[in-house]
Coordinates of C-alpha atoms (C1' of nucleotides) and ligand atoms in Angstrom, one line a residue:
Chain A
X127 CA 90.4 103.5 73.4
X128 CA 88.7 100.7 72.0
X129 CA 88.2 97.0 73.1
X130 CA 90.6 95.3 71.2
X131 CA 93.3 97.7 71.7
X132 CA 92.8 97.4 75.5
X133 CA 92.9 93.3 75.2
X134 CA 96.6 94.2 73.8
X135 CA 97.3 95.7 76.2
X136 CA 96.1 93.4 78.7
X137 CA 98.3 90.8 76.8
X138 CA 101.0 92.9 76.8
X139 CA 101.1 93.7 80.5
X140 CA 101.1 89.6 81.4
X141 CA 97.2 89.4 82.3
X142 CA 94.6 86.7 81.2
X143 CA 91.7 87.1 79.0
X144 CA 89.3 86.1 80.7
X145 CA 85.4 86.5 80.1
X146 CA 85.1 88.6 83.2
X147 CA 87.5 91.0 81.7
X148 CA 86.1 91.1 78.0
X149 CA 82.8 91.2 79.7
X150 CA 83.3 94.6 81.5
X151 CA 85.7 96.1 79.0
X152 CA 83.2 95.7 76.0
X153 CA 80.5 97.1 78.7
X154 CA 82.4 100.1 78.7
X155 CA 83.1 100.9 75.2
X156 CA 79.5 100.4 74.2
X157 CA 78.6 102.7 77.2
X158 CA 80.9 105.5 76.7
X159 CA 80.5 107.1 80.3
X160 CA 80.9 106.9 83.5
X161 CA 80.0 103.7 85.3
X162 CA 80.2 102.7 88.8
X163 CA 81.2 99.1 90.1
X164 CA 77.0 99.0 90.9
X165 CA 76.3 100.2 87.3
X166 CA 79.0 97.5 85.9
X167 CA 77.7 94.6 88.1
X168 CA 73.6 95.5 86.8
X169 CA 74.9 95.9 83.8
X170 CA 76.5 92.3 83.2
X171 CA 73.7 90.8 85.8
X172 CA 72.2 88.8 82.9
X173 CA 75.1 87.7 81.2
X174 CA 77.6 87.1 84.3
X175 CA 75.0 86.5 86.8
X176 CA 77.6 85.3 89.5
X177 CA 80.5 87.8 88.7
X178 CA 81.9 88.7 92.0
X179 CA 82.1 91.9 93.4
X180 CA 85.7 91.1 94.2
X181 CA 86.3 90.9 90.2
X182 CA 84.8 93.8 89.4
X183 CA 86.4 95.8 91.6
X184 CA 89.7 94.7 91.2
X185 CA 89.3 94.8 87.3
X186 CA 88.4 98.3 87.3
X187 CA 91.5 98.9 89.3
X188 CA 93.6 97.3 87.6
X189 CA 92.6 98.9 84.4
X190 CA 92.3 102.4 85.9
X191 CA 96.2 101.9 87.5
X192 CA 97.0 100.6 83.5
X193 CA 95.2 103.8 81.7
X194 CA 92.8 101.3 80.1
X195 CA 89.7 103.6 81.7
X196 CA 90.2 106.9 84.0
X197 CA 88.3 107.3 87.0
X198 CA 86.7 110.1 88.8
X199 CA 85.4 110.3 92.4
X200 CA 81.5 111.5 92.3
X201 CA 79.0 111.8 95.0
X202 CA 81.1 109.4 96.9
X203 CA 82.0 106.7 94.5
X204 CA 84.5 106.0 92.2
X205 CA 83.5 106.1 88.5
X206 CA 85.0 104.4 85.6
X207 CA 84.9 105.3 81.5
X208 CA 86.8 104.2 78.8
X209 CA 90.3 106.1 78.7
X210 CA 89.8 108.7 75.7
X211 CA 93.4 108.9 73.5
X212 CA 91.9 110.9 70.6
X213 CA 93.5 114.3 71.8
X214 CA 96.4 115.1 73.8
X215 CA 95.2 116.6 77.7
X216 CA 91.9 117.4 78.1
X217 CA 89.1 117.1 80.8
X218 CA 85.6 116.6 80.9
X219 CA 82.0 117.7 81.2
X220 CA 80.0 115.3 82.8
X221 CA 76.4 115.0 82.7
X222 CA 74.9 114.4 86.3
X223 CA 72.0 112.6 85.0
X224 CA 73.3 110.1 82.3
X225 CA 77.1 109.9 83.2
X226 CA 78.2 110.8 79.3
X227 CA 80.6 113.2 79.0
X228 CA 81.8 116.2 76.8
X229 CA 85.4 116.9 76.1
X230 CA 86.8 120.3 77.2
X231 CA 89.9 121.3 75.3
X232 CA 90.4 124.2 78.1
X233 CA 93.2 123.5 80.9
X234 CA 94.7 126.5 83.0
X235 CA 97.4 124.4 84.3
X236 CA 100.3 126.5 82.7
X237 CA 99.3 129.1 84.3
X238 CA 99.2 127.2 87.7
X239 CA 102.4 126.3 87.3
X240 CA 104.3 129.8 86.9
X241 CA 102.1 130.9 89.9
X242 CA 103.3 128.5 92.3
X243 CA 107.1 128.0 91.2
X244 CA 108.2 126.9 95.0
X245 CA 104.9 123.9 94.8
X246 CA 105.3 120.1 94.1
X247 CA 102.7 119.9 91.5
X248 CA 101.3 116.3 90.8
X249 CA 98.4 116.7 89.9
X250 CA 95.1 118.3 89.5
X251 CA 91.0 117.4 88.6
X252 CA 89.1 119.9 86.3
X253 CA 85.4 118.7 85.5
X254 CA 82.3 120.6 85.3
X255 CA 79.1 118.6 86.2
X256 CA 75.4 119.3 84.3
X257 CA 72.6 118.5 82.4
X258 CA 73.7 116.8 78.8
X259 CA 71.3 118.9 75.9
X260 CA 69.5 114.8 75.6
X261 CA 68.8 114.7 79.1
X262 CA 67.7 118.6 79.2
X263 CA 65.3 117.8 75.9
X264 CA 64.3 114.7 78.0
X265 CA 63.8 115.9 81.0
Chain B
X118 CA 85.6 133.2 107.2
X119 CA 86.4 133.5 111.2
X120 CA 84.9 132.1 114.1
X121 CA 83.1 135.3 115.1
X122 CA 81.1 135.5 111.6
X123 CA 80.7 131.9 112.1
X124 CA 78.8 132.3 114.9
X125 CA 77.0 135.5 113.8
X126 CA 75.9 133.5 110.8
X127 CA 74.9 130.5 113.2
X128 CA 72.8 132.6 115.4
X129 CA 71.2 134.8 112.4
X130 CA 69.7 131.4 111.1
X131 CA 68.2 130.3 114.1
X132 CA 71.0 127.4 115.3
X133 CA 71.5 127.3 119.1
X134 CA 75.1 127.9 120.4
X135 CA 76.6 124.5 121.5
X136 CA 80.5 123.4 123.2
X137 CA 80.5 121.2 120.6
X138 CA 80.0 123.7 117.3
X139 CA 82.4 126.5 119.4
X140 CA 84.9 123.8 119.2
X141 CA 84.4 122.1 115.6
X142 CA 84.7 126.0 114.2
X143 CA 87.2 127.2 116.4
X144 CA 89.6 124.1 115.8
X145 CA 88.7 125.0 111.7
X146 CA 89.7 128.2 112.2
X147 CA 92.6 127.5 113.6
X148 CA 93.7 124.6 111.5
X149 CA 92.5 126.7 108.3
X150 CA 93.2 123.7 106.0
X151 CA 90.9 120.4 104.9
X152 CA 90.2 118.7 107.7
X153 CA 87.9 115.2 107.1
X154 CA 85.9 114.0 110.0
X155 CA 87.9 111.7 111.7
X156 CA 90.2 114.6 111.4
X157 CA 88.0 116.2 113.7
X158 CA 87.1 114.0 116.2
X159 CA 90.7 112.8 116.6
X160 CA 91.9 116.7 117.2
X161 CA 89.1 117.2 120.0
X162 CA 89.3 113.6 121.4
X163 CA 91.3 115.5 124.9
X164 CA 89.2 118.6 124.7
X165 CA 85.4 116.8 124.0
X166 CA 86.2 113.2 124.6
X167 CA 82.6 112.6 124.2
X168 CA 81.5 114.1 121.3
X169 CA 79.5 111.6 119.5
X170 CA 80.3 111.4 115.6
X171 CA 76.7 112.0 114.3
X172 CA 77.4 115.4 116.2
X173 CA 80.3 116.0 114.1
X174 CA 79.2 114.9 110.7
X175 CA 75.8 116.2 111.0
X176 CA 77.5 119.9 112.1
X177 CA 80.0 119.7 109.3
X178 CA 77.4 119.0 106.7
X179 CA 74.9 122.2 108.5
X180 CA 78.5 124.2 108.0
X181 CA 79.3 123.4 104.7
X182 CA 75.6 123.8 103.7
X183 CA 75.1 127.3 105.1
X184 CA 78.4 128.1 103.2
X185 CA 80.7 128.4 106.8
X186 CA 82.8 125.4 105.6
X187 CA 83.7 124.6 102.0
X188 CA 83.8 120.9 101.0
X189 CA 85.4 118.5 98.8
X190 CA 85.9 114.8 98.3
X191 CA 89.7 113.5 98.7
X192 CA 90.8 110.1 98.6
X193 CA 87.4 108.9 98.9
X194 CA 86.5 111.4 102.2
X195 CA 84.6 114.7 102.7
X196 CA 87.2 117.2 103.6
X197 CA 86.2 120.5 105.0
X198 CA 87.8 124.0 105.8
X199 CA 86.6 127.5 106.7
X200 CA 85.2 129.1 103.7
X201 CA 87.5 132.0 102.4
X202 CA 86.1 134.9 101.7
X203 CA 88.9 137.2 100.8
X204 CA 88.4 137.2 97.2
X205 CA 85.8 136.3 94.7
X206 CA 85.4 133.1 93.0
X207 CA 88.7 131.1 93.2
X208 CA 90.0 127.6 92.9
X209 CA 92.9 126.0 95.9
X210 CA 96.0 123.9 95.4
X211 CA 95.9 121.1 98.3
X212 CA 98.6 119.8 100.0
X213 CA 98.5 116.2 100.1
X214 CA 100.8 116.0 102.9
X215 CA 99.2 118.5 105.2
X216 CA 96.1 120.1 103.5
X217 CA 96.8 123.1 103.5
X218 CA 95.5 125.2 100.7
X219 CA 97.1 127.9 98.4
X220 CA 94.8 130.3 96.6
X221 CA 94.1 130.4 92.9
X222 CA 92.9 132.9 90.6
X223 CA 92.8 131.3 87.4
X224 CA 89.4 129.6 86.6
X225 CA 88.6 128.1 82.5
X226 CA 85.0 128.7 83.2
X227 CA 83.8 131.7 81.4
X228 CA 85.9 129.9 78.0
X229 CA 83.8 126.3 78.7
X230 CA 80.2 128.5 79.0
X231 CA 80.9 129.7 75.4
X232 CA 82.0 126.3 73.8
X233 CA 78.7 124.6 75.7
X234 CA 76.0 126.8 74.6
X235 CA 73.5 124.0 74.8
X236 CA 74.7 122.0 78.1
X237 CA 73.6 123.3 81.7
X238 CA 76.4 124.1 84.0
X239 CA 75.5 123.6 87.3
X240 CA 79.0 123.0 89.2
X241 CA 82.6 122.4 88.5
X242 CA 85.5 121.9 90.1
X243 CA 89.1 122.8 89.9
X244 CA 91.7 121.1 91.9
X245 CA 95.7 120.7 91.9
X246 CA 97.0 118.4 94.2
X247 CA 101.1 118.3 95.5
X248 CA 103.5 118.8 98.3
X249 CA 103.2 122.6 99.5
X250 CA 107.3 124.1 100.2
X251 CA 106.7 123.5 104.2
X252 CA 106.1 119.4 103.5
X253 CA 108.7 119.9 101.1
X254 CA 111.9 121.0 102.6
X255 CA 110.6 118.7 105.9
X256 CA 110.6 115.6 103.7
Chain C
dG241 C1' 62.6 128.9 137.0
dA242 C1' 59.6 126.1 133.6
dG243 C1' 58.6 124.8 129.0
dT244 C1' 60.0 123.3 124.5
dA245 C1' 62.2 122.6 120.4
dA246 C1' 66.8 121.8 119.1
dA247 C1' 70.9 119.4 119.8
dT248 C1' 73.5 115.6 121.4
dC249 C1' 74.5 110.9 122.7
dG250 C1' 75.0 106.0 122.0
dT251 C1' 74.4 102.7 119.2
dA252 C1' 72.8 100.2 115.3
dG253 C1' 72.3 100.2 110.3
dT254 C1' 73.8 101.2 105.5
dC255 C1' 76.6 101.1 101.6
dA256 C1' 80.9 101.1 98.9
dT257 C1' 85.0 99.0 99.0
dT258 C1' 88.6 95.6 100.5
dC259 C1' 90.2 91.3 102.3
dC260 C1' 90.8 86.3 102.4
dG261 C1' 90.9 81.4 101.9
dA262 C1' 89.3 78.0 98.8
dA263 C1' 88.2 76.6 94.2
dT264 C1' 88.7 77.4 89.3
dT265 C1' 91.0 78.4 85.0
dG266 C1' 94.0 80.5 81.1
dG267 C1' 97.9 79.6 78.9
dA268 C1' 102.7 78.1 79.0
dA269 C1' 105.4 74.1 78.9
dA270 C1' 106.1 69.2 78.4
Chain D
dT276 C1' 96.9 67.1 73.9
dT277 C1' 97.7 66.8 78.6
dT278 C1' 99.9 68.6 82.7
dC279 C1' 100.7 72.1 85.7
dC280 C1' 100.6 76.3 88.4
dA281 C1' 100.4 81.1 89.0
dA282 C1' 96.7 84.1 88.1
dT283 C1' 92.1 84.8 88.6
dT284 C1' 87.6 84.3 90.4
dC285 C1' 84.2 83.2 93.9
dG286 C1' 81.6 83.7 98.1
dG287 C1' 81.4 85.7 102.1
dA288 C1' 83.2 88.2 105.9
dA289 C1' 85.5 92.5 107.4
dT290 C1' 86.3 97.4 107.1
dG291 C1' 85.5 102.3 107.2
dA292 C1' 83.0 106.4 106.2
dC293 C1' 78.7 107.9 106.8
dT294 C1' 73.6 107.9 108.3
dA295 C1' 69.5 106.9 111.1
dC296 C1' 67.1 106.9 115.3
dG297 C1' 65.1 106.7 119.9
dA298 C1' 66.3 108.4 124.4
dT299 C1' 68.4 112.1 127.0
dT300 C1' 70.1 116.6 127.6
dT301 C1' 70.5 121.5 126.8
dA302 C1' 70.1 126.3 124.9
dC303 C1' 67.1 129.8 124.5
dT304 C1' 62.3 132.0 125.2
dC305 C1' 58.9 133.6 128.3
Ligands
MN200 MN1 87.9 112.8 76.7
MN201 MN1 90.5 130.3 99.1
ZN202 ZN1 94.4 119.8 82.8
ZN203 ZN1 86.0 128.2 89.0

DNA sequence: GAGTAAATCGTAGTCATTCCGAATTGGAAA
DNA sequence: TTTCCAATTCGGAATGACTACGATTTACTC
């Protein structure tokens, strides 16, 4: 997904566009990985000096809740990237040192779901966490 | 993993036998599903009504670390449970409701080695989240 | 039973996240 | 363009999980 096609949305759904929101959403397609609400607020620190924490954190919630970004929980915090639309389901390697990610094309939820027939299924997290090849060569 | 191995495993590394780790393991074993700290505390509040909570966090992590406990990170918590054993490398459903824990035997990972050849895997994590039949047929 | 390092306790501190009331503002309507 | 108001933001306080730490107690060794 791509910052103009998440401002339509944003319009579409009945919210402002505001600076704040433009702010963090081109943030996050330039970045193209996981951010934290820290990482956002350093990130914008010179351009939005007095952007609340309160707006951050309720932006990225709201766009998580409207599939504008997806989120992951990691090492305790919640992590945001711009939602990725290109192929159908999918999940992710992330890189532990650099946040970017890899898609996976890989899901063994079919066969979840013939093994436990009498189960409520609603969801499920597949990620596997490393060292990117740039951060390896870097490193 | 029961509480007898747990303790073997306790003593074999050198760690004192306290009321207070007899009761975090034995309640574990008995609860055999994810149990977040809190969790703790509140089920021995009667038993230990004065077990302080840097006694049970800093047990749970020793646990989890020596590989008594397994660990995840639900709804922005650690959770922990006895670390099964039975078979080899598996993945759990969680119930949401409860916590308890199916097993399962399916795991993507040998398919995502081969289409990374250049990325270090150090972790991953496989998850599927629902309503177990117990919570089910309650609701 | 005495000595000692480990473990626990009580409490204060940290850090991510949420809450709240007051002030501001985007955008619809006049 | 100006008015208006619900939506949004701000600033700061509150929350809740988790950690740190000095003082006290305790499990094991001798
Ligand atoms: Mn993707
Ligand atoms: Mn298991
Ligand atoms: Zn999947
Ligand atoms: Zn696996």
């Amino acid at each position: 997904m791509n910052f103009d096609i998440a401002m339509e949305r944003l319009k579409s759904e009945g919210f402002k566009r505001t600076p704040s929101r433009e702010a963090i959403l081109r943030l996050l397609e330039r970045e193209d990985r996981y951010l934290s609400a820290g990482d956002v607020r350093k990130a914008l620190a010179d351009e939005h000096p007095k952007m609340s924490q309160d707006t951050v954190y309720r932006n990225l919630s709201s766009f998580s809740e409207m599939k504008i970004l997806e989120e992951t929980e990691l090492g305790g915090e919640r992590k945001f990237r711009m939602h990725c639309d290109r192929h159908g389901h999918h999940h992710h390697f992330i890189c532990m040192e650099c946040g970017r990610t890899e898609e996976l094309d890989v899901c063994p939820m079919e066969q979840v779901s013939r093994a436990l027939p009498s189960f409520v299924i609603d969801d499920h997290k597949f990620e596997v966490y490393g060292q990117c090849p740039d951060c390896r060569t870097a490193g």
